[in-house]
Amino acid sequence: MESVLSDKELILLSQPTMKRGLKNRHLQMIALGGAIGTGLFYGSTSTIALAGPSVMLAYLMGGVVIFFIMRMLGEMAVDEPVSGSFSYYAAKYWGRFPGFLSGWNYWFNYVLVSMAELTAVGIYMNFWFPDLPQWLSALVCLVSITALNLVNVKAYGEAEFWMALIKIAAIVSMILLGLGLLFTSGQPFPENLSNLWSNGGFLPHGVWGLLEATAVVMFSFGGIELIGITAGEAEDPDRTIPRAINQVIWRILIFYVGTMAVLMALWPWDQVGTQASPFVQIFENVGVPAAAHILNFVVLTAAVSVYNSAIYSNSRMLYGLAKEGEAPAFFLKLSAHGVPVRGILVSSGITLIVVALNYFLAGHIFLYLMMIATCAAVISWVTICVTHLLFRRRCAAEGRATKFRSPLYPWTNVLSLVFLAGVIFFMAQVPDMQLAVLFLPAWLLVLFVGYRCRRRQG
C-alpha cells in the first residue's frame, strides 16, 4: 500500500538542511555574550542596593546553579544535537505539552526581549543624536540585523563574535582600571579593600537582602541557554559544545563576581551608581573624559547583540516546533543556505509591530509584558532540569551512556529546582517583581489553552 507523506515530510525532503557553520570561537562568544547584557552595565545598581557587598555571593550562587543547568542541557545537546534544543528534548522525554510549552514560552520571551532591546537602541542613539526619532533607530537596527541573519548562520556567528568581544573588552578594562585605582590609592592592604566590610558590614541587609538580590541577578543570566539552540548548526558539537559550556563558570566568576568585587572595594556600596552607571564612575575616576560616550557605545553594542541573538534563536525555535508539529509547517522552509527565512521574518515582523504599538500607546502595557518575560526564563530553566531527569532515566533504562555527563546527577537537578522555586518566592518579596509572579500562573494557562487549540487543529 502506497504511503502518503504529510506536508511537513514533503517540505523536509525537498529542501536543503541546516548548515553546521558555527565554529568553536563563535560558540565561545555566543555562550559568553548571552550572559552579558545591559543588565550588568546598568542594572547592577539595583542588586547592589539589595545586598551591598554580598552581591558578589548572589552572582556566585546564581552562576553555579546556571552552570549546573547548562551542563544538563549540554549533555542532551551533545547526545542529540538538533535545532529547537530543549523544546525538542522536553517533547521527546517529558511529553508533547511540555515541549509545546517550553518552545513557545522561549519564543515569546525572546520576542519581548527583542522589543526591549530595540527600544533601548533608540534611547542610546538619542544620547548622541537627541533629535533622532527612536522609532527610526529601532527600524534601522531591525532591518540591518534581520538582513544579516538572512545571509547564513556564519554571518550571525561572526557578528555575535565581534559584538561579544566589545562587551568583554569593556568589562576587562573596567576590572583592570578598578584594580589600578585600588592598589595605587596609597592605602595599604587591607585598608584599600575596607569598603567590602565597612558601611554596615558585608551583609548590610542580612541574609534576606542577599537572597532577594540573588532572585534579581538570576535574570542577568537569561539567554545563556542559547548555546543549546546552536547545537543543530555547530561544527563538531561533540567537542565544541562541552568546551563552551565548561568555560561558562569561570567566565561568570571573572566577569560578574570580579566586576562586583572591584566596584564594592572602590566605593561604599550605598554610593555605587547613585550619580551614574558604576562603569562610568570607574572610567571617570581614572581620568577618561569620554567615559559616558564609551559606556553608551558598549551598551548600544550589547543591545544590538541581544537583538541579533533573539532573532537567531526565535527562528530556530519556530523551526524546531514546526518539525515537532507544534507550529505550522510554514516555518519549515529553509533557504538555499539552510536558513529558516520565514521564522526570521515573522519574528522580526512581530517585533516591529509591537515596537510601533509601544511608540503610540502608553508604555505600561509593554512593562507588564516584560514582567511576564522575566518569569519565562525560570520556566525555561525548570523545563531543562526536569527534562534532564527524564532523559537520564531513559538512558539508564536503555543501558546507554552519554558522552558529556552532567555532574552529581540527580542531586544538582534537585538543588537547581529548589533554588529556582526560591527565586520565585523571593521575586514575590521584591515590589518591582511582584506583578511578574502574579502573571506566572496566568501565562501558563495561556500556553495550555494554546496547546489545546493546536491539538484540535491537528
PDB file of N, CA and C in Angstrom, residues 75-143:
ATOM      1  N   GLU A  75      24.531  18.012  28.121  1.00  0.00           N
ATOM      2  CA  GLU A  75      24.535  16.556  27.991  1.00  0.00           C
ATOM      3  C   GLU A  75      23.531  16.109  26.935  1.00  0.00           C
ATOM      4  N   MET A  76      22.340  16.715  26.958  1.00  0.00           N
ATOM      5  CA  MET A  76      21.317  16.345  25.973  1.00  0.00           C
ATOM      6  C   MET A  76      21.694  16.838  24.576  1.00  0.00           C
ATOM      7  N   ALA A  77      22.281  18.040  24.491  1.00  0.00           N
ATOM      8  CA  ALA A  77      22.634  18.620  23.193  1.00  0.00           C
ATOM      9  C   ALA A  77      23.748  17.848  22.503  1.00  0.00           C
ATOM     10  N   VAL A  78      24.724  17.364  23.267  1.00  0.00           N
ATOM     11  CA  VAL A  78      25.813  16.576  22.683  1.00  0.00           C
ATOM     12  C   VAL A  78      25.292  15.205  22.268  1.00  0.00           C
ATOM     13  N   ASP A  79      24.388  14.648  23.068  1.00  0.00           N
ATOM     14  CA  ASP A  79      23.828  13.331  22.753  1.00  0.00           C
ATOM     15  C   ASP A  79      22.989  13.378  21.478  1.00  0.00           C
ATOM     16  N   GLU A  80      22.259  14.492  21.283  1.00  0.00           N
ATOM     17  CA  GLU A  80      21.412  14.644  20.096  1.00  0.00           C
ATOM     18  C   GLU A  80      21.384  16.114  19.696  1.00  0.00           C
ATOM     19  N   PRO A  81      22.355  16.568  18.917  1.00  0.00           N
ATOM     20  CA  PRO A  81      22.436  17.987  18.550  1.00  0.00           C
ATOM     21  C   PRO A  81      21.413  18.363  17.479  1.00  0.00           C
ATOM     22  N   VAL A  82      20.326  18.994  17.908  1.00  0.00           N
ATOM     23  CA  VAL A  82      19.248  19.354  16.983  1.00  0.00           C
ATOM     24  C   VAL A  82      18.874  20.819  17.165  1.00  0.00           C
ATOM     25  N   SER A  83      18.255  21.381  16.126  1.00  0.00           N
ATOM     26  CA  SER A  83      17.707  22.727  16.239  1.00  0.00           C
ATOM     27  C   SER A  83      16.402  22.642  17.016  1.00  0.00           C
ATOM     28  N   GLY A  84      16.180  23.605  17.903  1.00  0.00           N
ATOM     29  CA  GLY A  84      14.996  23.547  18.754  1.00  0.00           C
ATOM     30  C   GLY A  84      15.355  23.199  20.179  1.00  0.00           C
ATOM     31  N   SER A  85      16.483  22.555  20.359  1.00  0.00           N
ATOM     32  CA  SER A  85      17.087  22.316  21.664  1.00  0.00           C
ATOM     33  C   SER A  85      16.117  21.792  22.703  1.00  0.00           C
ATOM     34  N   PHE A  86      15.996  22.497  23.846  1.00  0.00           N
ATOM     35  CA  PHE A  86      15.291  21.928  24.982  1.00  0.00           C
ATOM     36  C   PHE A  86      13.800  21.740  24.723  1.00  0.00           C
ATOM     37  N   SER A  87      13.228  22.443  23.751  1.00  0.00           N
ATOM     38  CA  SER A  87      11.838  22.175  23.378  1.00  0.00           C
ATOM     39  C   SER A  87      11.711  20.771  22.780  1.00  0.00           C
ATOM     40  N   TYR A  88      12.661  20.412  21.919  1.00  0.00           N
ATOM     41  CA  TYR A  88      12.682  19.077  21.315  1.00  0.00           C
ATOM     42  C   TYR A  88      12.869  18.010  22.390  1.00  0.00           C
ATOM     43  N   TYR A  89      13.817  18.246  23.317  1.00  0.00           N
ATOM     44  CA  TYR A  89      14.094  17.257  24.365  1.00  0.00           C
ATOM     45  C   TYR A  89      12.897  17.119  25.313  1.00  0.00           C
ATOM     46  N   ALA A  90      12.246  18.248  25.630  1.00  0.00           N
ATOM     47  CA  ALA A  90      11.081  18.192  26.514  1.00  0.00           C
ATOM     48  C   ALA A  90       9.960  17.365  25.879  1.00  0.00           C
ATOM     49  N   ALA A  91       9.741  17.565  24.567  1.00  0.00           N
ATOM     50  CA  ALA A  91       8.695  16.803  23.876  1.00  0.00           C
ATOM     51  C   ALA A  91       9.040  15.320  23.829  1.00  0.00           C
ATOM     52  N   LYS A  92      10.312  15.000  23.625  1.00  0.00           N
ATOM     53  CA  LYS A  92      10.730  13.602  23.466  1.00  0.00           C
ATOM     54  C   LYS A  92      10.733  12.840  24.781  1.00  0.00           C
ATOM     55  N   TYR A  93      11.209  13.486  25.858  1.00  0.00           N
ATOM     56  CA  TYR A  93      11.408  12.761  27.107  1.00  0.00           C
ATOM     57  C   TYR A  93      10.353  13.058  28.170  1.00  0.00           C
ATOM     58  N   TRP A  94       9.579  14.135  27.994  1.00  0.00           N
ATOM     59  CA  TRP A  94       8.602  14.524  29.010  1.00  0.00           C
ATOM     60  C   TRP A  94       7.186  14.413  28.471  1.00  0.00           C
ATOM     61  N   GLY A  95       6.945  14.938  27.282  1.00  0.00           N
ATOM     62  CA  GLY A  95       5.606  14.885  26.715  1.00  0.00           C
ATOM     63  C   GLY A  95       5.363  16.033  25.750  1.00  0.00           C
ATOM     64  N   ARG A  96       4.279  15.943  24.989  1.00  0.00           N
ATOM     65  CA  ARG A  96       4.010  16.936  23.956  1.00  0.00           C
ATOM     66  C   ARG A  96       3.720  18.316  24.543  1.00  0.00           C
ATOM     67  N   PHE A  97       2.947  18.356  25.633  1.00  0.00           N
ATOM     68  CA  PHE A  97       2.648  19.674  26.206  1.00  0.00           C
ATOM     69  C   PHE A  97       3.895  20.357  26.759  1.00  0.00           C
ATOM     70  N   PRO A  98       4.756  19.672  27.524  1.00  0.00           N
ATOM     71  CA  PRO A  98       5.995  20.337  27.958  1.00  0.00           C
ATOM     72  C   PRO A  98       6.837  20.836  26.790  1.00  0.00           C
ATOM     73  N   GLY A  99       6.875  20.055  25.688  1.00  0.00           N
ATOM     74  CA  GLY A  99       7.617  20.504  24.511  1.00  0.00           C
ATOM     75  C   GLY A  99       7.008  21.756  23.914  1.00  0.00           C
ATOM     76  N   PHE A 100       5.681  21.767  23.806  1.00  0.00           N
ATOM     77  CA  PHE A 100       4.968  22.939  23.297  1.00  0.00           C
ATOM     78  C   PHE A 100       5.190  24.137  24.201  1.00  0.00           C
ATOM     79  N   LEU A 101       5.025  23.906  25.511  1.00  0.00           N
ATOM     80  CA  LEU A 101       5.162  24.991  26.495  1.00  0.00           C
ATOM     81  C   LEU A 101       6.555  25.598  26.466  1.00  0.00           C
ATOM     82  N   SER A 102       7.587  24.761  26.509  1.00  0.00           N
ATOM     83  CA  SER A 102       8.950  25.291  26.592  1.00  0.00           C
ATOM     84  C   SER A 102       9.336  26.029  25.320  1.00  0.00           C
ATOM     85  N   GLY A 103       8.899  25.517  24.164  1.00  0.00           N
ATOM     86  CA  GLY A 103       9.246  26.164  22.904  1.00  0.00           C
ATOM     87  C   GLY A 103       8.577  27.516  22.717  1.00  0.00           C
ATOM     88  N   TRP A 104       7.258  27.556  22.880  1.00  0.00           N
ATOM     89  CA  TRP A 104       6.542  28.819  22.685  1.00  0.00           C
ATOM     90  C   TRP A 104       6.831  29.815  23.798  1.00  0.00           C
ATOM     91  N   ASN A 105       7.059  29.310  25.013  1.00  0.00           N
ATOM     92  CA  ASN A 105       7.440  30.203  26.106  1.00  0.00           C
ATOM     93  C   ASN A 105       8.762  30.892  25.797  1.00  0.00           C
ATOM     94  N   TYR A 106       9.729  30.118  25.285  1.00  0.00           N
ATOM     95  CA  TYR A 106      11.041  30.673  24.954  1.00  0.00           C
ATOM     96  C   TYR A 106      10.926  31.668  23.800  1.00  0.00           C
ATOM     97  N   TRP A 107      10.138  31.317  22.794  1.00  0.00           N
ATOM     98  CA  TRP A 107       9.953  32.212  21.646  1.00  0.00           C
ATOM     99  C   TRP A 107       9.321  33.533  22.089  1.00  0.00           C
ATOM    100  N   PHE A 108       8.248  33.439  22.875  1.00  0.00           N
ATOM    101  CA  PHE A 108       7.566  34.650  23.324  1.00  0.00           C
ATOM    102  C   PHE A 108       8.473  35.492  24.218  1.00  0.00           C
ATOM    103  N   ASN A 109       9.248  34.849  25.056  1.00  0.00           N
ATOM    104  CA  ASN A 109      10.185  35.560  25.916  1.00  0.00           C
ATOM    105  C   ASN A 109      11.153  36.384  25.077  1.00  0.00           C
ATOM    106  N   TYR A 110      11.694  35.762  24.039  1.00  0.00           N
ATOM    107  CA  TYR A 110      12.672  36.474  23.223  1.00  0.00           C
ATOM    108  C   TYR A 110      12.036  37.519  22.314  1.00  0.00           C
ATOM    109  N   VAL A 111      10.763  37.364  21.976  1.00  0.00           N
ATOM    110  CA  VAL A 111      10.073  38.444  21.264  1.00  0.00           C
ATOM    111  C   VAL A 111      10.014  39.684  22.148  1.00  0.00           C
ATOM    112  N   LEU A 112       9.671  39.485  23.418  1.00  0.00           N
ATOM    113  CA  LEU A 112       9.596  40.607  24.346  1.00  0.00           C
ATOM    114  C   LEU A 112      10.975  41.205  24.602  1.00  0.00           C
ATOM    115  N   VAL A 113      11.976  40.340  24.733  1.00  0.00           N
ATOM    116  CA  VAL A 113      13.344  40.834  24.902  1.00  0.00           C
ATOM    117  C   VAL A 113      13.760  41.639  23.676  1.00  0.00           C
ATOM    118  N   SER A 114      13.382  41.170  22.478  1.00  0.00           N
ATOM    119  CA  SER A 114      13.700  41.895  21.251  1.00  0.00           C
ATOM    120  C   SER A 114      13.098  43.290  21.269  1.00  0.00           C
ATOM    121  N   MET A 115      11.852  43.388  21.712  1.00  0.00           N
ATOM    122  CA  MET A 115      11.196  44.695  21.788  1.00  0.00           C
ATOM    123  C   MET A 115      11.939  45.623  22.737  1.00  0.00           C
ATOM    124  N   ALA A 116      12.324  45.075  23.880  1.00  0.00           N
ATOM    125  CA  ALA A 116      13.033  45.892  24.866  1.00  0.00           C
ATOM    126  C   ALA A 116      14.361  46.390  24.310  1.00  0.00           C
ATOM    127  N   GLU A 117      15.088  45.496  23.632  1.00  0.00           N
ATOM    128  CA  GLU A 117      16.399  45.878  23.119  1.00  0.00           C
ATOM    129  C   GLU A 117      16.286  46.895  21.981  1.00  0.00           C
ATOM    130  N   LEU A 118      15.271  46.747  21.126  1.00  0.00           N
ATOM    131  CA  LEU A 118      15.073  47.740  20.070  1.00  0.00           C
ATOM    132  C   LEU A 118      14.724  49.107  20.652  1.00  0.00           C
ATOM    133  N   THR A 119      13.904  49.088  21.703  1.00  0.00           N
ATOM    134  CA  THR A 119      13.590  50.340  22.386  1.00  0.00           C
ATOM    135  C   THR A 119      14.850  50.944  22.991  1.00  0.00           C
ATOM    136  N   ALA A 120      15.691  50.094  23.566  1.00  0.00           N
ATOM    137  CA  ALA A 120      16.945  50.564  24.165  1.00  0.00           C
ATOM    138  C   ALA A 120      17.865  51.168  23.110  1.00  0.00           C
ATOM    139  N   VAL A 121      17.903  50.582  21.922  1.00  0.00           N
ATOM    140  CA  VAL A 121      18.742  51.121  20.842  1.00  0.00           C
ATOM    141  C   VAL A 121      18.364  52.568  20.559  1.00  0.00           C
ATOM    142  N   GLY A 122      17.063  52.840  20.491  1.00  0.00           N
ATOM    143  CA  GLY A 122      16.608  54.207  20.259  1.00  0.00           C
ATOM    144  C   GLY A 122      17.038  55.157  21.356  1.00  0.00           C
ATOM    145  N   ILE A 123      16.963  54.702  22.595  1.00  0.00           N
ATOM    146  CA  ILE A 123      17.356  55.543  23.736  1.00  0.00           C
ATOM    147  C   ILE A 123      18.854  55.836  23.693  1.00  0.00           C
ATOM    148  N   TYR A 124      19.667  54.807  23.416  1.00  0.00           N
ATOM    149  CA  TYR A 124      21.114  55.001  23.390  1.00  0.00           C
ATOM    150  C   TYR A 124      21.542  55.903  22.236  1.00  0.00           C
ATOM    151  N   MET A 125      20.883  55.785  21.093  1.00  0.00           N
ATOM    152  CA  MET A 125      21.204  56.661  19.968  1.00  0.00           C
ATOM    153  C   MET A 125      20.840  58.117  20.276  1.00  0.00           C
ATOM    154  N   ASN A 126      19.788  58.324  21.074  1.00  0.00           N
ATOM    155  CA  ASN A 126      19.400  59.687  21.460  1.00  0.00           C
ATOM    156  C   ASN A 126      20.448  60.364  22.332  1.00  0.00           C
ATOM    157  N   PHE A 127      21.312  59.577  22.964  1.00  0.00           N
ATOM    158  CA  PHE A 127      22.396  60.154  23.763  1.00  0.00           C
ATOM    159  C   PHE A 127      23.293  61.025  22.889  1.00  0.00           C
ATOM    160  N   TRP A 128      23.539  60.557  21.662  1.00  0.00           N
ATOM    161  CA  TRP A 128      24.379  61.314  20.727  1.00  0.00           C
ATOM    162  C   TRP A 128      23.561  62.209  19.797  1.00  0.00           C
ATOM    163  N   PHE A 129      22.363  61.752  19.450  1.00  0.00           N
ATOM    164  CA  PHE A 129      21.517  62.485  18.497  1.00  0.00           C
ATOM    165  C   PHE A 129      20.135  62.688  19.124  1.00  0.00           C
ATOM    166  N   PRO A 130      19.997  63.714  19.965  1.00  0.00           N
ATOM    167  CA  PRO A 130      18.743  63.911  20.709  1.00  0.00           C
ATOM    168  C   PRO A 130      17.508  64.065  19.829  1.00  0.00           C
ATOM    169  N   ASP A 131      17.678  64.575  18.622  1.00  0.00           N
ATOM    170  CA  ASP A 131      16.524  64.831  17.753  1.00  0.00           C
ATOM    171  C   ASP A 131      16.192  63.639  16.852  1.00  0.00           C
ATOM    172  N   LEU A 132      16.969  62.578  16.920  1.00  0.00           N
ATOM    173  CA  LEU A 132      16.724  61.412  16.080  1.00  0.00           C
ATOM    174  C   LEU A 132      15.545  60.617  16.645  1.00  0.00           C
ATOM    175  N   PRO A 133      14.492  60.396  15.858  1.00  0.00           N
ATOM    176  CA  PRO A 133      13.334  59.630  16.359  1.00  0.00           C
ATOM    177  C   PRO A 133      13.747  58.231  16.799  1.00  0.00           C
ATOM    178  N   GLN A 134      13.262  57.813  17.965  1.00  0.00           N
ATOM    179  CA  GLN A 134      13.630  56.492  18.471  1.00  0.00           C
ATOM    180  C   GLN A 134      13.152  55.378  17.547  1.00  0.00           C
ATOM    181  N   TRP A 135      11.986  55.585  16.926  1.00  0.00           N
ATOM    182  CA  TRP A 135      11.463  54.545  16.050  1.00  0.00           C
ATOM    183  C   TRP A 135      12.374  54.336  14.834  1.00  0.00           C
ATOM    184  N   LEU A 136      13.039  55.414  14.400  1.00  0.00           N
ATOM    185  CA  LEU A 136      13.907  55.296  13.242  1.00  0.00           C
ATOM    186  C   LEU A 136      15.162  54.482  13.578  1.00  0.00           C
ATOM    187  N   SER A 137      15.738  54.735  14.758  1.00  0.00           N
ATOM    188  CA  SER A 137      16.899  53.947  15.197  1.00  0.00           C
ATOM    189  C   SER A 137      16.530  52.469  15.319  1.00  0.00           C
ATOM    190  N   ALA A 138      15.354  52.210  15.913  1.00  0.00           N
ATOM    191  CA  ALA A 138      14.899  50.835  16.078  1.00  0.00           C
ATOM    192  C   ALA A 138      14.683  50.165  14.723  1.00  0.00           C
ATOM    193  N   LEU A 139      14.110  50.916  13.780  1.00  0.00           N
ATOM    194  CA  LEU A 139      13.845  50.353  12.453  1.00  0.00           C
ATOM    195  C   LEU A 139      15.141  50.009  11.720  1.00  0.00           C
ATOM    196  N   VAL A 140      16.120  50.903  11.782  1.00  0.00           N
ATOM    197  CA  VAL A 140      17.412  50.649  11.119  1.00  0.00           C
ATOM    198  C   VAL A 140      18.076  49.416  11.717  1.00  0.00           C
ATOM    199  N   CYS A 141      18.037  49.299  13.045  1.00  0.00           N
ATOM    200  CA  CYS A 141      18.623  48.125  13.710  1.00  0.00           C
ATOM    201  C   CYS A 141      17.900  46.860  13.286  1.00  0.00           C
ATOM    202  N   LEU A 142      16.575  46.901  13.294  1.00  0.00           N
ATOM    203  CA  LEU A 142      15.789  45.725  12.945  1.00  0.00           C
ATOM    204  C   LEU A 142      16.083  45.258  11.519  1.00  0.00           C
ATOM    205  N   VAL A 143      16.065  46.173  10.571  1.00  0.00           N
ATOM    206  CA  VAL A 143      16.294  45.814   9.174  1.00  0.00           C
ATOM    207  C   VAL A 143      17.712  45.273   8.981  1.00  0.00           C
TER     208      VAL A 143
END
